[in-house]
PDB file of C-alpha atoms and ligand atoms in Angstrom:
ATOM      1  CA  MET A1450       0.000   0.000   0.000  1.00 78.00           C
ATOM      2  CA  GLU A1451       1.171   3.534  -0.758  1.00 87.00           C
ATOM      3  CA  LYS A1452       2.633   5.383   2.238  1.00 95.00           C
ATOM      4  CA  LEU A1453       1.028   8.806   2.244  1.00 97.00           C
ATOM      5  CA  ALA A1454       1.729  11.761   4.535  1.00 98.00           C
ATOM      6  CA  ILE A1455       0.048  15.132   4.892  1.00 98.00           C
ATOM      7  CA  TYR A1456       1.903  18.379   5.529  1.00 98.00           C
ATOM      8  CA  PRO A1457      -0.735  20.899   6.591  1.00 97.00           C
ATOM      9  CA  GLY A1458      -0.268  24.617   7.090  1.00 96.00           C
ATOM     10  CA  THR A1459      -1.356  28.095   6.198  1.00 95.00           C
ATOM     11  CA  PHE A1460       1.543  28.647   3.770  1.00 97.00           C
ATOM     12  CA  ASP A1461       0.730  32.359   3.445  1.00 96.00           C
ATOM     13  CA  PRO A1462       3.103  32.381   1.674  1.00 97.00           C
ATOM     14  CA  PHE A1463       5.248  29.247   1.158  1.00 98.00           C
ATOM     15  CA  THR A1464       8.822  29.876   2.349  1.00 98.00           C
ATOM     16  CA  ASN A1465      12.144  28.112   1.903  1.00 97.00           C
ATOM     17  CA  GLY A1466      11.580  26.702   5.402  1.00 96.00           C
ATOM     18  CA  HIS A1467       8.341  25.034   4.254  1.00 97.00           C
ATOM     19  CA  LEU A1468      10.064  23.796   1.093  1.00 97.00           C
ATOM     20  CA  ASP A1469      12.887  22.286   3.131  1.00 96.00           C
ATOM     21  CA  ILE A1470      10.453  20.406   5.397  1.00 97.00           C
ATOM     22  CA  ALA A1471       8.401  19.183   2.416  1.00 97.00           C
ATOM     23  CA  LEU A1472      11.413  17.904   0.466  1.00 96.00           C
ATOM     24  CA  ARG A1473      12.943  16.176   3.460  1.00 95.00           C
ATOM     25  CA  SER A1474       9.591  14.589   4.363  1.00 96.00           C
ATOM     26  CA  VAL A1475       8.715  13.231   0.950  1.00 96.00           C
ATOM     27  CA  ARG A1476      11.849  11.078   0.988  1.00 95.00           C
ATOM     28  CA  LEU A1477      10.261   9.036   3.780  1.00 95.00           C
ATOM     29  CA  PHE A1478       6.960   8.434   1.982  1.00 96.00           C
ATOM     30  CA  ASP A1479       5.610   7.442  -1.413  1.00 96.00           C
ATOM     31  CA  HIS A1480       3.509  10.574  -1.596  1.00 97.00           C
ATOM     32  CA  LEU A1481       3.170  13.865   0.274  1.00 98.00           C
ATOM     33  CA  ILE A1482       0.127  16.115   0.183  1.00 98.00           C
ATOM     34  CA  ILE A1483       0.805  19.730   1.081  1.00 98.00           C
ATOM     35  CA  ALA A1484      -2.575  20.714   2.497  1.00 98.00           C
ATOM     36  CA  ILE A1485      -3.454  24.402   2.692  1.00 97.00           C
ATOM     37  CA  THR A1486      -5.842  25.403   5.445  1.00 94.00           C
ATOM     38  CA  THR A1487      -8.687  27.485   4.151  1.00 84.00           C
ATOM     39  CA  ASN A1488     -10.119  28.353   7.555  1.00 67.00           C
ATOM     40  CA  ALA A1489      -7.227  30.449   8.811  1.00 62.00           C
ATOM     41  CA  LYS A1490      -8.121  32.744  11.681  1.00 72.00           C
ATOM     42  CA  LYS A1491      -5.947  35.536  10.340  1.00 75.00           C
ATOM     43  CA  LYS A1492      -6.983  37.124   7.081  1.00 88.00           C
ATOM     44  CA  PRO A1493      -4.518  35.648   4.595  1.00 94.00           C
ATOM     45  CA  LEU A1494      -2.622  37.796   2.097  1.00 95.00           C
ATOM     46  CA  PHE A1495      -2.901  35.144  -0.631  1.00 96.00           C
ATOM     47  CA  SER A1496      -6.045  33.215  -1.570  1.00 95.00           C
ATOM     48  CA  VAL A1497      -5.934  29.426  -1.422  1.00 96.00           C
ATOM     49  CA  PRO A1498      -5.637  29.104  -5.252  1.00 97.00           C
ATOM     50  CA  GLU A1499      -2.808  31.677  -5.213  1.00 98.00           C
ATOM     51  CA  ARG A1500      -1.030  29.837  -2.400  1.00 98.00           C
ATOM     52  CA  ARG A1501      -1.483  26.535  -4.259  1.00 98.00           C
ATOM     53  CA  ASP A1502      -0.031  27.964  -7.500  1.00 98.00           C
ATOM     54  CA  LEU A1503       2.932  29.433  -5.629  1.00 98.00           C
ATOM     55  CA  ILE A1504       3.696  26.109  -3.938  1.00 98.00           C
ATOM     56  CA  LEU A1505       3.461  24.252  -7.248  1.00 98.00           C
ATOM     57  CA  GLN A1506       5.804  26.763  -8.893  1.00 97.00           C
ATOM     58  CA  SER A1507       8.245  26.416  -5.976  1.00 98.00           C
ATOM     59  CA  LEU A1508       8.603  22.640  -6.084  1.00 98.00           C
ATOM     60  CA  PRO A1509      11.475  21.199  -8.100  1.00 96.00           C
ATOM     61  CA  ASP A1510      10.563  20.059 -11.633  1.00 93.00           C
ATOM     62  CA  GLY A1511       9.216  16.545 -11.714  1.00 87.00           C
ATOM     63  CA  SER A1512       7.998  16.453  -8.096  1.00 91.00           C
ATOM     64  CA  LYS A1513       5.336  13.935  -9.060  1.00 91.00           C
ATOM     65  CA  ASN A1514       5.121  12.520  -5.558  1.00 97.00           C
ATOM     66  CA  ILE A1515       3.990  15.836  -4.054  1.00 98.00           C
ATOM     67  CA  SER A1516       0.505  17.232  -4.549  1.00 97.00           C
ATOM     68  CA  VAL A1517      -1.010  20.442  -3.229  1.00 98.00           C
ATOM     69  CA  GLU A1518      -4.606  20.869  -2.108  1.00 97.00           C
ATOM     70  CA  GLY A1519      -6.768  23.186  -0.021  1.00 97.00           C
ATOM     71  CA  PHE A1520      -8.849  21.761   2.780  1.00 95.00           C
ATOM     72  CA  ASP A1521     -11.286  22.964   5.390  1.00 92.00           C
ATOM     73  CA  GLY A1522     -12.716  21.414   8.479  1.00 93.00           C
ATOM     74  CA  LEU A1523     -10.847  19.179  10.875  1.00 95.00           C
ATOM     75  CA  LEU A1524      -7.402  18.086   9.764  1.00 96.00           C
ATOM     76  CA  VAL A1525      -7.876  14.548  11.122  1.00 97.00           C
ATOM     77  CA  ASN A1526     -11.074  14.124   9.099  1.00 97.00           C
ATOM     78  CA  TYR A1527      -9.301  15.342   5.987  1.00 97.00           C
ATOM     79  CA  ALA A1528      -6.404  12.941   6.669  1.00 97.00           C
ATOM     80  CA  GLU A1529      -8.819  10.053   7.087  1.00 96.00           C
ATOM     81  CA  LYS A1530     -10.631  10.955   3.884  1.00 96.00           C
ATOM     82  CA  LYS A1531      -7.294  10.901   2.066  1.00 96.00           C
ATOM     83  CA  GLY A1532      -6.359   7.556   3.592  1.00 96.00           C
ATOM     84  CA  SER A1533      -3.396   8.928   5.553  1.00 97.00           C
ATOM     85  CA  SER A1534      -2.599   8.566   9.237  1.00 96.00           C
ATOM     86  CA  ILE A1535       0.575  10.682   9.197  1.00 97.00           C
ATOM     87  CA  ILE A1536       0.726  14.434   9.721  1.00 98.00           C
ATOM     88  CA  ILE A1537       4.010  16.260   9.221  1.00 98.00           C
ATOM     89  CA  ARG A1538       4.765  19.450  11.122  1.00 97.00           C
ATOM     90  CA  GLY A1539       7.912  21.528  11.301  1.00 95.00           C
ATOM     91  CA  LEU A1540       9.590  22.703  14.487  1.00 93.00           C
ATOM     92  CA  ARG A1541      11.762  25.774  14.395  1.00 91.00           C
ATOM     93  CA  ALA A1542      12.456  26.625  17.996  1.00 83.00           C
ATOM     94  CA  VAL A1543      11.319  25.691  21.472  1.00 84.00           C
ATOM     95  CA  SER A1544       8.633  28.353  21.101  1.00 82.00           C
ATOM     96  CA  ASP A1545       6.848  26.194  18.483  1.00 87.00           C
ATOM     97  CA  PHE A1546       6.825  23.193  20.780  1.00 91.00           C
ATOM     98  CA  GLU A1547       3.960  23.960  23.140  1.00 93.00           C
ATOM     99  CA  TYR A1548       1.445  24.773  20.416  1.00 93.00           C
ATOM    100  CA  GLU A1549       2.532  21.839  18.265  1.00 94.00           C
ATOM    101  CA  LEU A1550       2.369  19.417  21.203  1.00 95.00           C
ATOM    102  CA  GLN A1551      -1.142  20.610  22.010  1.00 95.00           C
ATOM    103  CA  MET A1552      -2.283  20.183  18.397  1.00 96.00           C
ATOM    104  CA  ALA A1553      -0.684  16.747  18.103  1.00 96.00           C
ATOM    105  CA  LEU A1554      -2.354  15.550  21.292  1.00 97.00           C
ATOM    106  CA  ILE A1555      -5.742  16.982  20.321  1.00 97.00           C
ATOM    107  CA  ASN A1556      -5.505  15.316  16.924  1.00 97.00           C
ATOM    108  CA  ARG A1557      -4.541  12.031  18.552  1.00 96.00           C
ATOM    109  CA  LYS A1558      -7.509  12.345  20.900  1.00 96.00           C
ATOM    110  CA  LEU A1559      -9.836  12.949  17.961  1.00 97.00           C
ATOM    111  CA  LYS A1560      -8.387  10.075  15.911  1.00 97.00           C
ATOM    112  CA  PRO A1561      -6.048   7.771  17.838  1.00 96.00           C
ATOM    113  CA  ASN A1562      -4.591   6.252  14.688  1.00 95.00           C
ATOM    114  CA  VAL A1563      -3.411   9.613  13.355  1.00 95.00           C
ATOM    115  CA  ASP A1564       0.163  10.387  14.351  1.00 96.00           C
ATOM    116  CA  THR A1565       2.194  13.573  13.986  1.00 97.00           C
ATOM    117  CA  ILE A1566       5.802  13.476  12.855  1.00 97.00           C
ATOM    118  CA  PHE A1567       7.942  16.511  13.611  1.00 96.00           C
ATOM    119  CA  LYS A1568      10.794  17.573  11.404  1.00 95.00           C
ATOM    120  CA  MET A1569      13.379  19.989  12.711  1.00 92.00           C
ATOM    121  CA  SER A1570      13.860  23.021  10.562  1.00 87.00           C
ATOM    122  CA  SER A1571      17.236  23.570   8.918  1.00 91.00           C
ATOM    123  CA  GLU A1572      19.378  25.920  10.960  1.00 91.00           C
ATOM    124  CA  GLU A1573      19.368  28.602   8.264  1.00 93.00           C
ATOM    125  CA  TYR A1574      15.546  28.745   8.284  1.00 93.00           C
ATOM    126  CA  SER A1575      14.987  28.424  12.007  1.00 91.00           C
ATOM    127  CA  PHE A1576      14.047  32.117  12.283  1.00 92.00           C
ATOM    128  CA  LEU A1577      11.886  32.126   9.177  1.00 95.00           C
ATOM    129  CA  THR A1578       8.123  32.656   9.329  1.00 95.00           C
ATOM    130  CA  SER A1579       5.576  33.621   6.689  1.00 95.00           C
ATOM    131  CA  THR A1580       4.635  36.593   8.853  1.00 94.00           C
ATOM    132  CA  ALA A1581       8.224  37.888   8.915  1.00 96.00           C
ATOM    133  CA  VAL A1582       8.506  37.455   5.160  1.00 97.00           C
ATOM    134  CA  LYS A1583       5.322  39.476   4.580  1.00 96.00           C
ATOM    135  CA  GLU A1584       6.533  42.245   6.878  1.00 96.00           C
ATOM    136  CA  ILE A1585       9.927  42.433   5.187  1.00 96.00           C
ATOM    137  CA  ALA A1586       8.334  42.521   1.726  1.00 95.00           C
ATOM    138  CA  GLN A1587       5.768  45.113   2.755  1.00 94.00           C
ATOM    139  CA  LEU A1588       8.494  47.390   4.072  1.00 93.00           C
ATOM    140  CA  GLY A1589      10.489  47.030   0.862  1.00 91.00           C
ATOM    141  CA  GLY A1590      13.152  44.668   2.232  1.00 93.00           C
ATOM    142  CA  CYS A1591      14.832  41.908   0.280  1.00 93.00           C
ATOM    143  CA  VAL A1592      13.402  38.399   0.646  1.00 95.00           C
ATOM    144  CA  ASP A1593      16.035  36.642  -1.487  1.00 95.00           C
ATOM    145  CA  GLY A1594      16.999  33.342   0.080  1.00 95.00           C
ATOM    146  CA  LEU A1595      13.937  33.340   2.296  1.00 97.00           C
ATOM    147  CA  VAL A1596      11.307  32.387  -0.261  1.00 98.00           C
ATOM    148  CA  PRO A1597      11.306  30.669  -3.656  1.00 98.00           C
ATOM    149  CA  PRO A1598      11.573  33.060  -6.656  1.00 97.00           C
ATOM    150  CA  ALA A1599       7.876  32.687  -7.584  1.00 98.00           C
ATOM    151  CA  VAL A1600       6.862  33.763  -4.076  1.00 98.00           C
ATOM    152  CA  LYS A1601       9.231  36.729  -4.205  1.00 97.00           C
ATOM    153  CA  SER A1602       7.605  37.949  -7.448  1.00 97.00           C
ATOM    154  CA  ALA A1603       4.117  37.457  -6.031  1.00 97.00           C
ATOM    155  CA  LEU A1604       5.000  39.433  -2.885  1.00 97.00           C
ATOM    156  CA  LEU A1605       6.452  42.268  -4.949  1.00 95.00           C
ATOM    157  CA  GLU A1606       3.340  42.373  -7.089  1.00 94.00           C
ATOM    158  CA  LYS A1607       0.992  42.252  -4.087  1.00 92.00           C
ATOM    159  CA  PHE A1608       2.704  45.032  -2.179  1.00 91.00           C
ATOM    160  CA  ASN A1609       3.448  47.259  -5.172  1.00 81.00           C
ATOM    161  CA  LYS A1610      -0.277  47.350  -5.802  1.00 57.00           C
ATOM    162  CA  TYR A1611      -0.817  48.997  -2.429  1.00 53.00           C
ATOM    163  CA  ARG A1612       2.052  51.466  -2.655  1.00 50.00           C
TER     164      ARG A1612
HETATM  165  P1  ADP B1340       0.274  27.049  10.560  1.00 86.11           P
HETATM  166  O1  ADP B1340      -0.599  28.265  10.602  1.00 86.11           O
HETATM  167  O2  ADP B1340      -0.483  25.776  10.404  1.00 86.11           O
HETATM  168  O3  ADP B1340       1.321  26.981  11.631  1.00 86.11           O
HETATM  169  P2  ADP B1340       2.449  27.711   8.745  1.00 86.11           P
HETATM  170  O4  ADP B1340       2.362  27.911   7.267  1.00 86.11           O
HETATM  171  O5  ADP B1340       2.901  28.856   9.572  1.00 86.11           O
HETATM  172  O6  ADP B1340       1.017  27.181   9.149  1.00 86.11           O
HETATM  173  O7  ADP B1340       3.404  26.486   9.059  1.00 86.11           O
HETATM  174  C1  ADP B1340       3.117  25.197   8.590  1.00 86.11           C
HETATM  175  C2  ADP B1340       4.088  24.221   9.222  1.00 86.11           C
HETATM  176  O8  ADP B1340       5.409  24.484   8.760  1.00 86.11           O
HETATM  177  C3  ADP B1340       4.173  24.309  10.748  1.00 86.11           C
HETATM  178  O9  ADP B1340       4.396  23.008  11.266  1.00 86.11           O
HETATM  179  C4  ADP B1340       5.364  25.179  10.986  1.00 86.11           C
HETATM  180  O10 ADP B1340       5.975  24.909  12.251  1.00 86.11           O
HETATM  181  C5  ADP B1340       6.256  24.744   9.853  1.00 86.11           C
HETATM  182  N1  ADP B1340       7.198  25.793   9.479  1.00 86.11           N
HETATM  183  C6  ADP B1340       6.950  27.073   9.177  1.00 86.11           C
HETATM  184  N2  ADP B1340       8.074  27.742   8.898  1.00 86.11           N
HETATM  185  C7  ADP B1340       9.085  26.853   9.047  1.00 86.11           C
HETATM  186  C8  ADP B1340      10.516  26.928   8.941  1.00 86.11           C
HETATM  187  N3  ADP B1340      11.108  28.060   8.660  1.00 86.11           N
HETATM  188  N4  ADP B1340      11.215  25.803   9.179  1.00 86.11           N
HETATM  189  C9  ADP B1340      10.581  24.664   9.509  1.00 86.11           C
HETATM  190  N5  ADP B1340       9.252  24.525   9.650  1.00 86.11           N
HETATM  191  C10 ADP B1340       8.512  25.595   9.423  1.00 86.11           C
END
């Protein structure tokens, strides 16, 4: 049977930190679904279709074993619907731990067969968040090396519109 994992997140926008986690995770599985949450509490800068396009453009050519989808509702229900019992999450610093532990335990409570695997972020991206990237771009700073080129262009376009 195909080993399938789900990497959920807001990805508003997709950063090199997200890309690093996705590429290192897919090596462990036959297929990885990057699942974009549509019910984000914060108002996202990019729509789900925009975020999906940006992720697809950021993946290396020929990444046939990675797909990108939006989802709403409970993550564990989505995972079950997809036939996966593995959720991937990234950990940057100790500060991520408490929230991630809480989510992992809640998800396990909701569906005991669903397990969360944590991947440590690469050192160079351990400070990197989508929020920081948006702030830098909005203030006219350079996001080279922080986000894939397609995301950089999209940020420039988004913020130039409002200038
Ligand atoms: P969410 O709102 O679900 O936390 P994010 O898009 O912020 O969505 O993050 C999705 C996942 O990717 C989370 O597990 C987060 O910890 C992880 N992540 C975000 N940025 C990085 C990074 N720079 N390095 C490693 N993991 C990261």
